[in-house]
């Protein structure tokens, strides 16, 4: 299987890439996802599971003025493959996807919040103040999903705590937040930018690479993976993120291929397993 | 001791109330706290401990553009008694204040973030974008402090997870966020407000009452308190918060006294303990 994948590494991307930056229209109620079909990418089916879980979990109750924007915020941000990769990694190490569902949801909520704050001036639906406050609630709520006794914490509190640290670092000052700052410097052009490509690479590493690495490692941790498996999946996630980010940012094809090959190399560690689903993240 | 406190319930407040709303000047580097003196209120000494802990914990490293605003944000928000009450409750049930330090810090960071977002137009020091992004990092970082293996999680992961749920609810959609929404409705006057006092009371209950209840309950949980002790301290915290909020909002003295008496009643449960420090929160 893996050999065939390596041979196919130059094939075209089979599914449309919903980017971190292309903004989807914002329905008040989340649009239903397309139903799975033979051509439906695996990650989108995992994403549908996460969204169904979140719809059940976020209480739509009074005051609707507080809860509806929260639901809206969670679903209006452009989809990324980070949460789905979390579930796929969990399954790859032998876990059940439900074990990683709270972590995938927490990742989705953190990313939705970061997106909302970065695009606050794009014309929010509920007014910037409400979107701001909604975001303030959504991040702790993501951690709450992980901490709840009906979540993965009942089985393995230590692993849940470890995943919380992973998520905090990936979205915080040493991760996404650092990337956002550098991206701003690049775009504002306020400071002299010596080497645009190296700064772009830095943004990719911290944002797309770092977030996918976190998603994959978190899934592996919650699925009961060994330290070796966790680190391999972290590296795999990193290269998946780099590859996808490069495609978005229009990097040369040779750079994209390089990341794809590095990702596939990490998957060789799982030769004895079914890598069908997880390998769909690089095609 | 408690009898004397009850008798003294009408005495004046002994220390200046640093309100949730009065904005302190914003130094780039946090101003040193005054040294404890005989007239120094107990809660301010607890607060000084929390701030010293945070200064050690928030890494001031490159890129300074990301880390300095985080440190600034943490210390520029007006001080509230919520984090200090968390430490006091922990000690009252027999714990060491260090056991509740991460929770107190997480509370301080969550409140600093909420304050920054609510006052984003007051003329932030680093530009609204940086303050926004900083806030996004600061909330997960608060949860990270609780989750870290060198924090309270090593001794009692289950209690730490429980505290995370407490904090998420107190600052989220069913707590502070709800209060912020109602406060906005009151202030904007966009909708017809039938009963201003009952809405003000709602804001107090969700914001000041709810946050202090969370602080006290969290401290009691981490200090190893029994369920009874946790609930008594939660109620105590609620009335402390109500009392302090009413003082700020200019409620009539009889209402303030009512809350003070209710708080003292809860303390009667701890008659066999030294309530010297915790009772300072209501004087």
Coordinates of C-alpha atoms in Angstrom, one line a residue:
Chain A
X1 CA 0.0 0.0 0.0
X2 CA 2.7 2.5 1.0
X3 CA 4.8 1.6 -1.9
X4 CA 1.9 2.5 -4.2
X5 CA 1.4 5.7 -2.4
X6 CA 5.1 6.7 -2.8
X7 CA 4.8 5.9 -6.5
X8 CA 1.7 8.0 -6.8
X9 CA 3.3 10.9 -5.0
X10 CA 3.1 13.0 -8.1
X11 CA -0.6 12.5 -8.8
X12 CA -2.9 15.4 -8.6
X13 CA -4.7 16.4 -5.4
X14 CA -8.0 14.5 -5.4
X15 CA -10.1 16.8 -3.5
X16 CA -10.6 20.5 -3.4
X17 CA -8.6 22.2 -0.7
X18 CA -10.6 24.3 1.6
X19 CA -8.0 26.8 2.6
X20 CA -7.3 28.5 5.9
X21 CA -7.7 31.8 4.2
X22 CA -10.5 31.5 1.6
X23 CA -13.5 32.7 3.5
X24 CA -16.7 30.6 3.0
X25 CA -20.0 32.4 3.1
X26 CA -21.4 32.7 6.6
X27 CA -24.8 31.1 7.0
X28 CA -26.6 31.8 10.3
X29 CA -27.1 28.1 10.6
X30 CA -24.3 25.8 9.5
X31 CA -24.8 24.5 6.0
X32 CA -25.2 20.7 5.9
X33 CA -22.1 18.9 4.7
X34 CA -22.4 16.9 1.5
X35 CA -23.1 13.3 2.1
X36 CA -20.1 10.9 1.8
X37 CA -19.7 9.5 -1.7
X38 CA -17.0 7.3 -3.3
X39 CA -15.2 10.5 -4.3
X40 CA -15.7 12.1 -0.9
X41 CA -12.4 12.6 0.8
X42 CA -11.8 10.7 4.0
X43 CA -10.9 13.8 6.0
X44 CA -14.2 15.5 5.1
X45 CA -16.1 12.5 6.5
X46 CA -14.1 12.8 9.7
X47 CA -14.8 16.6 9.7
X48 CA -18.6 15.8 9.4
X49 CA -18.4 13.6 12.5
X50 CA -16.7 16.4 14.5
X51 CA -19.3 19.0 13.4
X52 CA -22.1 16.6 14.3
X53 CA -20.5 16.2 17.7
X54 CA -20.2 19.9 18.2
X55 CA -23.8 20.6 17.2
X56 CA -24.9 18.2 19.9
X57 CA -22.5 19.6 22.4
X58 CA -22.9 23.4 22.1
X59 CA -26.1 24.1 23.9
X60 CA -28.5 26.2 21.8
X61 CA -30.5 27.7 24.6
X62 CA -31.4 31.0 26.1
X63 CA -30.0 33.6 25.9
X64 CA -29.9 32.8 22.2
X65 CA -27.9 36.1 21.7
X66 CA -25.0 34.4 23.5
X67 CA -25.3 30.8 22.3
X68 CA -26.2 31.3 18.7
X69 CA -23.1 33.4 17.8
X70 CA -21.0 30.7 19.5
X71 CA -22.5 28.0 17.2
X72 CA -22.2 30.4 14.3
X73 CA -18.6 31.2 15.1
X74 CA -17.7 27.5 15.4
X75 CA -19.0 26.7 12.0
X76 CA -18.4 29.8 10.0
X77 CA -14.6 29.7 10.1
X78 CA -13.0 28.0 7.1
X79 CA -12.5 24.3 7.6
X80 CA -9.0 23.1 8.1
X81 CA -7.8 19.5 8.1
X82 CA -6.3 19.8 11.6
X83 CA -9.2 18.4 13.6
X84 CA -9.8 15.6 11.2
X85 CA -6.1 14.6 11.3
X86 CA -6.5 14.3 15.0
X87 CA -9.2 11.6 14.6
X88 CA -7.3 9.8 11.9
X89 CA -4.1 9.7 14.0
X90 CA -6.1 8.3 16.9
X91 CA -7.5 5.5 14.7
X92 CA -4.1 4.7 13.2
X93 CA -2.6 3.9 16.6
X94 CA -5.6 1.6 17.4
X95 CA -7.8 4.0 19.2
X96 CA -11.5 4.7 18.5
X97 CA -12.2 8.1 16.9
X98 CA -14.5 8.9 19.8
X99 CA -11.5 9.0 22.1
X100 CA -10.1 12.0 20.1
X101 CA -13.4 13.7 19.5
X102 CA -13.1 16.2 22.3
X103 CA -9.5 17.2 21.3
X104 CA -10.6 17.6 17.6
X105 CA -13.5 19.8 18.8
X106 CA -11.2 21.8 21.0
X107 CA -8.8 22.3 18.1
X108 CA -11.7 23.4 15.8
X109 CA -13.0 25.9 18.4
X110 CA -9.5 27.4 19.1
X111 CA -9.0 27.8 15.3
X112 CA -12.4 29.3 14.8
X113 CA -11.7 31.8 17.6
X114 CA -8.3 32.7 16.1
X115 CA -9.9 33.1 12.7
X116 CA -12.7 35.3 14.0
X117 CA -10.2 37.6 15.8
X118 CA -7.9 37.9 12.8
X119 CA -10.9 38.7 10.5
X120 CA -12.9 40.9 12.9
X121 CA -13.0 43.7 10.4
X122 CA -14.3 41.6 7.5
X123 CA -17.9 42.3 8.5
X124 CA -18.9 40.1 11.3
X125 CA -22.5 39.0 11.5
X126 CA -23.2 39.9 15.1
X127 CA -21.1 43.0 15.5
X128 CA -17.5 42.9 16.6
X129 CA -18.3 43.1 20.3
X130 CA -20.4 40.0 20.3
X131 CA -17.9 38.1 18.1
X132 CA -15.2 39.1 20.5
X133 CA -17.0 38.0 23.6
X134 CA -18.1 34.8 21.9
X135 CA -14.6 34.0 21.2
X136 CA -13.7 34.5 24.8
X137 CA -16.2 31.8 25.7
X138 CA -15.3 29.4 23.0
X139 CA -11.7 28.7 23.9
X140 CA -12.4 27.7 27.5
X141 CA -15.3 25.7 26.3
X142 CA -12.9 23.7 24.1
X143 CA -10.8 22.8 27.1
X144 CA -14.0 22.0 29.1
X145 CA -14.9 19.4 26.5
X146 CA -11.6 17.7 27.1
X147 CA -11.9 18.0 30.9
X148 CA -15.5 16.7 31.3
X149 CA -16.0 13.4 33.0
X150 CA -18.1 12.1 30.0
X151 CA -15.1 12.9 27.8
X152 CA -11.7 11.1 27.4
X153 CA -10.6 12.4 30.8
X154 CA -12.4 9.6 32.6
X155 CA -10.2 7.0 31.0
X156 CA -6.9 8.8 31.0
X157 CA -6.7 12.1 32.7
X158 CA -2.9 12.3 32.3
X159 CA -3.2 11.9 28.5
X160 CA -5.9 14.6 28.4
X161 CA -3.7 17.0 30.4
X162 CA -0.9 16.3 28.0
X163 CA -3.1 17.1 25.0
X164 CA -4.2 20.4 26.6
X165 CA -0.5 21.5 26.8
X166 CA -0.1 20.5 23.2
X167 CA -3.0 22.6 22.1
X168 CA -2.1 25.5 24.3
X169 CA 1.4 25.6 22.8
X170 CA 0.2 25.1 19.2
X171 CA -2.3 28.0 19.3
X172 CA -0.4 30.2 21.7
X173 CA 2.7 32.5 21.9
X174 CA 5.1 29.9 20.7
X175 CA 2.8 28.7 17.8
X176 CA 0.0 30.2 15.9
X177 CA 0.2 33.5 17.7
X178 CA 3.8 33.9 16.7
X179 CA 2.9 33.1 13.1
X180 CA 0.2 35.7 13.1
X181 CA 2.6 38.3 14.4
X182 CA 5.1 37.5 11.7
X183 CA 2.4 37.4 9.0
X184 CA 1.3 40.9 10.1
X185 CA 4.8 42.2 9.8
X186 CA 5.0 40.7 6.3
X187 CA 1.7 42.2 5.2
X188 CA 2.0 45.5 6.9
X189 CA 5.4 46.0 5.4
X190 CA 6.1 48.3 8.3
X191 CA 9.5 46.8 8.9
X192 CA 12.2 46.0 6.4
X193 CA 11.7 42.4 5.4
X194 CA 15.0 40.9 4.5
X195 CA 14.0 37.5 3.3
X196 CA 10.4 37.1 2.4
X197 CA 10.6 33.4 1.6
X198 CA 12.2 32.5 4.9
X199 CA 9.6 34.5 6.8
X200 CA 6.8 32.8 4.8
X201 CA 8.4 29.4 5.7
X202 CA 8.5 30.5 9.4
X203 CA 4.7 31.3 9.2
X204 CA 4.0 28.0 7.6
X205 CA 6.1 26.1 10.2
X206 CA 4.4 27.7 13.1
X207 CA 0.9 27.9 11.7
X208 CA 0.1 25.1 9.2
X209 CA 3.0 22.8 10.2
X210 CA 2.6 23.3 14.0
X211 CA -1.1 23.0 14.1
X212 CA -1.2 19.8 12.0
X213 CA 1.6 18.4 14.1
X214 CA -0.4 19.2 17.2
X215 CA -3.5 17.6 15.8
X216 CA -1.8 14.4 14.8
X217 CA 0.2 14.1 18.1
X218 CA -2.9 14.8 20.2
X219 CA -4.9 12.1 18.4
X220 CA -2.1 9.6 18.9
X221 CA -1.8 10.5 22.5
X222 CA -5.5 10.0 23.1
X223 CA -5.6 6.8 21.0
X224 CA -3.1 5.3 23.4
X225 CA -0.1 5.5 21.0
X226 CA 3.4 4.8 22.1
X227 CA 6.0 7.6 22.4
X228 CA 7.5 6.5 19.1
X229 CA 4.1 6.5 17.4
X230 CA 3.2 9.9 18.8
X231 CA 6.5 11.4 17.5
X232 CA 6.2 9.9 14.1
X233 CA 2.6 11.2 13.8
X234 CA 3.7 14.6 15.0
X235 CA 6.3 14.7 12.2
X236 CA 3.8 13.4 9.7
X237 CA 1.4 16.1 10.7
X238 CA 4.0 18.8 10.4
X239 CA 4.8 17.8 6.8
X240 CA 1.1 17.5 6.0
X241 CA 0.6 21.0 7.2
X242 CA 3.6 22.4 5.4
X243 CA 2.5 20.7 2.2
X244 CA -1.0 22.1 2.4
X245 CA 0.2 25.5 3.5
X246 CA 2.6 25.7 0.6
X247 CA -0.1 24.7 -1.9
X248 CA -2.2 27.6 -0.6
X249 CA 0.6 30.1 -0.6
X250 CA 1.7 29.1 -4.1
X251 CA 5.1 27.6 -3.3
X252 CA 6.9 25.8 -6.1
X253 CA 5.7 22.3 -6.8
X254 CA 9.2 20.8 -5.9
X255 CA 8.8 22.2 -2.4
X256 CA 5.4 20.7 -2.0
X257 CA 6.6 17.3 -3.3
X258 CA 9.5 17.4 -0.8
X259 CA 7.1 17.8 2.1
X260 CA 4.9 15.1 0.7
X261 CA 7.8 12.7 0.5
X262 CA 8.9 13.6 4.1
X263 CA 5.3 12.9 5.3
X264 CA 5.2 9.5 3.5
X265 CA 8.6 8.6 5.1
X266 CA 7.1 9.0 8.5
X267 CA 4.2 6.8 7.5
X268 CA 6.6 3.9 6.8
X269 CA 6.8 3.4 10.5
X270 CA 3.2 2.2 10.3
X271 CA 3.8 -0.3 7.5
X272 CA 1.9 -3.0 9.3
X273 CA -1.3 -0.9 9.6
X274 CA -4.0 0.4 7.3
X275 CA -2.7 3.8 6.3
X276 CA -5.6 4.3 3.8
X277 CA -7.4 7.1 5.7
X278 CA -4.4 9.0 7.0
X279 CA -2.6 9.0 3.7
X280 CA -5.6 10.7 2.2
X281 CA -4.3 13.9 3.9
X282 CA -1.5 14.2 1.5
X283 CA -3.4 13.5 -1.7
Chain B
X1 CA -13.4 35.3 66.1
X2 CA -16.5 34.8 63.9
X3 CA -18.7 36.4 66.5
X4 CA -16.5 39.5 66.5
X5 CA -16.7 39.5 62.8
X6 CA -20.4 39.4 62.8
X7 CA -20.6 42.2 65.3
X8 CA -18.2 44.2 63.1
X9 CA -20.3 43.7 60.0
X10 CA -21.1 47.4 59.9
X11 CA -17.6 48.6 60.1
X12 CA -16.1 50.4 57.2
X13 CA -14.2 48.7 54.4
X14 CA -10.5 48.7 55.6
X15 CA -8.8 48.8 52.3
X16 CA -9.4 50.6 49.0
X17 CA -11.4 48.6 46.6
X18 CA -9.6 48.2 43.3
X19 CA -12.6 47.8 41.1
X20 CA -13.3 45.7 38.0
X21 CA -13.9 48.9 36.1
X22 CA -11.5 51.5 37.3
X23 CA -8.7 51.3 34.8
X24 CA -5.2 51.5 36.4
X25 CA -2.5 53.2 34.4
X26 CA -0.7 50.9 32.0
X27 CA 3.0 50.6 32.5
X28 CA 4.9 48.6 29.9
X29 CA 6.5 46.7 32.7
X30 CA 4.4 45.8 35.7
X31 CA 4.8 48.2 38.6
X32 CA 6.1 46.6 41.7
X33 CA 3.4 46.0 44.3
X34 CA 3.7 47.8 47.6
X35 CA 5.4 45.8 50.3
X36 CA 3.1 44.2 52.9
X37 CA 2.6 46.3 56.0
X38 CA 0.4 45.9 59.0
X39 CA -2.3 47.8 57.2
X40 CA -1.8 45.9 54.0
X41 CA -5.0 43.8 53.3
X42 CA -4.5 40.1 53.3
X43 CA -5.9 39.7 49.8
X44 CA -3.4 42.1 48.4
X45 CA -0.6 40.0 49.8
X46 CA -2.1 36.9 48.2
X47 CA -2.4 38.9 44.9
X48 CA 1.3 39.8 45.2
X49 CA 2.2 36.1 45.4
X50 CA 0.2 35.3 42.3
X51 CA 1.8 38.1 40.3
X52 CA 5.2 37.0 41.4
X53 CA 4.4 33.5 40.2
X54 CA 3.1 34.8 36.8
X55 CA 6.2 36.9 36.3
X56 CA 8.3 33.8 36.7
X57 CA 6.0 31.7 34.6
X58 CA 5.3 33.9 31.5
X59 CA 8.5 33.6 29.5
X60 CA 9.9 36.9 28.5
X61 CA 11.8 35.8 25.4
X62 CA 12.1 36.4 21.7
X63 CA 10.0 37.4 19.9
X64 CA 9.5 40.2 22.5
X65 CA 6.7 41.5 20.3
X66 CA 4.6 38.5 21.2
X67 CA 5.7 37.9 24.8
X68 CA 5.9 41.4 26.1
X69 CA 2.2 42.3 25.3
X70 CA 1.2 39.0 27.0
X71 CA 3.0 40.0 30.2
X72 CA 1.6 43.5 29.8
X73 CA -1.9 42.3 29.3
X74 CA -1.8 40.0 32.3
X75 CA -0.8 42.9 34.6
X76 CA -2.5 45.9 33.1
X77 CA -6.1 44.7 33.8
X78 CA -7.6 46.0 37.0
X79 CA -7.0 43.7 39.9
X80 CA -9.9 41.8 41.2
X81 CA -10.1 39.7 44.4
X82 CA -11.1 36.5 42.5
X83 CA -7.6 34.9 42.2
X84 CA -6.6 35.8 45.8
X85 CA -9.9 34.3 47.1
X86 CA -8.9 31.1 45.3
X87 CA -5.7 30.9 47.4
X88 CA -7.4 31.8 50.6
X89 CA -10.1 29.1 50.1
X90 CA -7.3 26.5 49.4
X91 CA -5.6 27.4 52.7
X92 CA -8.8 27.5 54.7
X93 CA -9.5 23.8 53.8
X94 CA -6.0 22.9 54.8
X95 CA -4.2 23.1 51.5
X96 CA -1.0 25.0 50.8
X97 CA -1.5 28.1 48.7
X98 CA 0.9 26.7 46.1
X99 CA -1.6 24.0 45.3
X100 CA -4.1 26.7 44.0
X101 CA -1.5 28.9 42.4
X102 CA -2.0 27.7 38.9
X103 CA -5.8 28.0 39.2
X104 CA -5.4 31.5 40.6
X105 CA -3.1 32.4 37.7
X106 CA -5.5 30.9 35.1
X107 CA -8.3 33.0 36.6
X108 CA -6.2 36.1 36.5
X109 CA -5.3 35.5 32.8
X110 CA -8.9 34.7 31.8
X111 CA -10.1 37.9 33.5
X112 CA -7.3 40.0 31.9
X113 CA -8.3 38.7 28.5
X114 CA -12.0 39.4 29.0
X115 CA -11.1 42.9 30.2
X116 CA -8.8 43.6 27.3
X117 CA -11.5 42.5 24.8
X118 CA -14.2 44.5 26.5
X119 CA -12.0 47.6 26.5
X120 CA -10.3 47.2 23.2
X121 CA -11.3 50.7 22.1
X122 CA -9.9 52.4 25.2
X123 CA -6.6 53.0 23.5
X124 CA -4.6 49.8 23.7
X125 CA -0.8 50.1 24.0
X126 CA 0.1 47.7 21.3
X127 CA -2.7 48.2 18.7
X128 CA -5.9 46.3 18.8
X129 CA -4.6 43.5 16.6
X130 CA -1.8 42.6 18.9
X131 CA -3.9 42.8 22.0
X132 CA -6.5 40.5 20.4
X133 CA -3.9 38.0 19.4
X134 CA -2.3 38.2 22.8
X135 CA -5.6 37.4 24.4
X136 CA -6.0 34.4 22.2
X137 CA -2.7 33.0 23.6
X138 CA -3.3 34.0 27.2
X139 CA -6.4 31.9 27.8
X140 CA -5.0 28.5 26.6
X141 CA -1.8 29.4 28.6
X142 CA -3.9 29.6 31.7
X143 CA -5.2 26.1 31.2
X144 CA -1.7 25.0 30.4
X145 CA -0.5 26.2 33.8
X146 CA -3.1 23.9 35.3
X147 CA -2.3 21.0 33.1
X148 CA 1.5 21.1 33.4
X149 CA 3.2 18.2 35.2
X150 CA 5.0 20.6 37.5
X151 CA 1.6 22.0 38.5
X152 CA -1.2 20.6 40.7
X153 CA -2.0 18.0 38.0
X154 CA 0.8 15.7 39.1
X155 CA -0.9 15.3 42.5
X156 CA -4.5 15.2 41.6
X157 CA -5.4 15.2 37.8
X158 CA -9.1 14.7 38.5
X159 CA -9.3 17.8 40.7
X160 CA -7.5 19.8 38.2
X161 CA -9.9 18.7 35.4
X162 CA -12.8 19.6 37.7
X163 CA -11.4 23.1 38.3
X164 CA -11.0 23.6 34.5
X165 CA -14.7 23.0 34.1
X166 CA -15.4 25.4 36.9
X167 CA -13.3 28.1 35.2
X168 CA -14.7 27.5 31.7
X169 CA -18.3 27.9 33.0
X170 CA -17.6 30.9 35.1
X171 CA -15.9 32.9 32.3
X172 CA -18.0 31.4 29.4
X173 CA -21.4 31.5 27.9
X174 CA -23.2 30.6 31.1
X175 CA -21.2 33.1 33.2
X176 CA -19.2 36.2 32.6
X177 CA -20.0 36.2 28.9
X178 CA -23.7 36.2 29.6
X179 CA -23.2 39.1 32.0
X180 CA -21.2 41.0 29.4
X181 CA -24.0 40.6 26.9
X182 CA -26.7 41.8 29.4
X183 CA -24.5 44.7 30.4
X184 CA -24.1 45.7 26.8
X185 CA -27.9 45.6 26.4
X186 CA -28.3 47.8 29.5
X187 CA -25.7 50.3 28.4
X188 CA -26.5 50.5 24.7
X189 CA -30.2 51.0 25.6
X190 CA -31.0 49.5 22.2
X191 CA -33.8 47.4 23.7
X192 CA -36.4 48.4 26.1
X193 CA -35.1 47.6 29.6
X194 CA -38.1 46.8 31.8
X195 CA -36.4 46.5 35.1
X196 CA -32.9 48.0 35.4
X197 CA -32.3 46.8 38.9
X198 CA -33.1 43.2 38.2
X199 CA -30.8 43.3 35.1
X200 CA -28.0 44.8 37.2
X201 CA -28.5 42.1 39.8
X202 CA -28.3 39.5 37.0
X203 CA -25.0 41.0 35.8
X204 CA -23.7 41.0 39.4
X205 CA -24.7 37.4 39.9
X206 CA -23.1 36.2 36.7
X207 CA -20.0 38.3 36.8
X208 CA -18.9 39.3 40.3
X209 CA -20.9 36.6 42.2
X210 CA -20.1 33.8 39.7
X211 CA -16.5 34.6 39.4
X212 CA -15.8 34.8 43.1
X213 CA -17.8 31.6 43.6
X214 CA -15.7 29.9 41.0
X215 CA -12.5 31.2 42.6
X216 CA -13.4 30.0 46.1
X217 CA -14.7 26.6 44.9
X218 CA -11.6 26.1 42.8
X219 CA -9.3 26.8 45.6
X220 CA -11.2 24.5 47.9
X221 CA -11.2 21.7 45.3
X222 CA -7.4 22.0 44.8
X223 CA -6.8 22.3 48.6
X224 CA -8.4 18.9 49.0
X225 CA -11.6 20.2 50.6
X226 CA -14.7 18.0 51.1
X227 CA -17.8 18.4 49.0
X228 CA -19.4 20.3 51.9
X229 CA -16.5 22.6 52.3
X230 CA -16.4 23.2 48.5
X231 CA -20.1 24.2 48.4
X232 CA -19.9 26.4 51.5
X233 CA -16.9 28.2 50.0
X234 CA -18.7 28.5 46.7
X235 CA -21.6 30.2 48.4
X236 CA -19.3 32.4 50.5
X237 CA -17.5 33.4 47.3
X238 CA -20.8 34.2 45.6
X239 CA -21.8 36.6 48.4
X240 CA -18.4 38.2 48.6
X241 CA -18.6 38.9 44.8
X242 CA -22.1 40.3 45.1
X243 CA -21.1 42.5 48.0
X244 CA -18.1 43.9 46.2
X245 CA -20.0 44.3 43.0
X246 CA -22.8 46.2 44.8
X247 CA -20.3 48.5 46.4
X248 CA -18.9 49.3 43.0
X249 CA -22.3 49.8 41.4
X250 CA -23.5 52.0 44.2
X251 CA -26.2 49.7 45.5
X252 CA -27.9 50.7 48.8
X253 CA -25.9 49.9 52.0
X254 CA -28.7 47.6 53.2
X255 CA -28.2 45.3 50.2
X256 CA -24.4 45.2 50.7
X257 CA -24.9 44.4 54.4
X258 CA -27.3 41.6 53.4
X259 CA -24.7 40.0 51.2
X260 CA -22.0 40.4 53.9
X261 CA -24.2 38.6 56.5
X262 CA -25.0 35.8 54.0
X263 CA -21.2 35.4 53.4
X264 CA -20.5 35.3 57.1
X265 CA -23.1 32.7 57.7
X266 CA -21.3 30.4 55.3
X267 CA -18.1 31.0 57.2
X268 CA -19.8 29.6 60.3
X269 CA -19.3 26.2 58.8
X270 CA -15.5 26.7 59.4
X271 CA -15.8 27.8 63.0
X272 CA -13.0 25.5 64.1
X273 CA -10.6 27.0 61.7
X274 CA -8.7 30.3 61.4
X275 CA -10.9 32.5 59.2
X276 CA -8.8 35.5 59.7
X277 CA -7.5 35.7 56.1
X278 CA -10.7 34.7 54.3
X279 CA -12.9 37.0 56.3
X280 CA -10.8 39.9 55.2
X281 CA -12.5 39.7 51.8
X282 CA -15.7 41.1 53.3
X283 CA -14.1 44.0 55.2

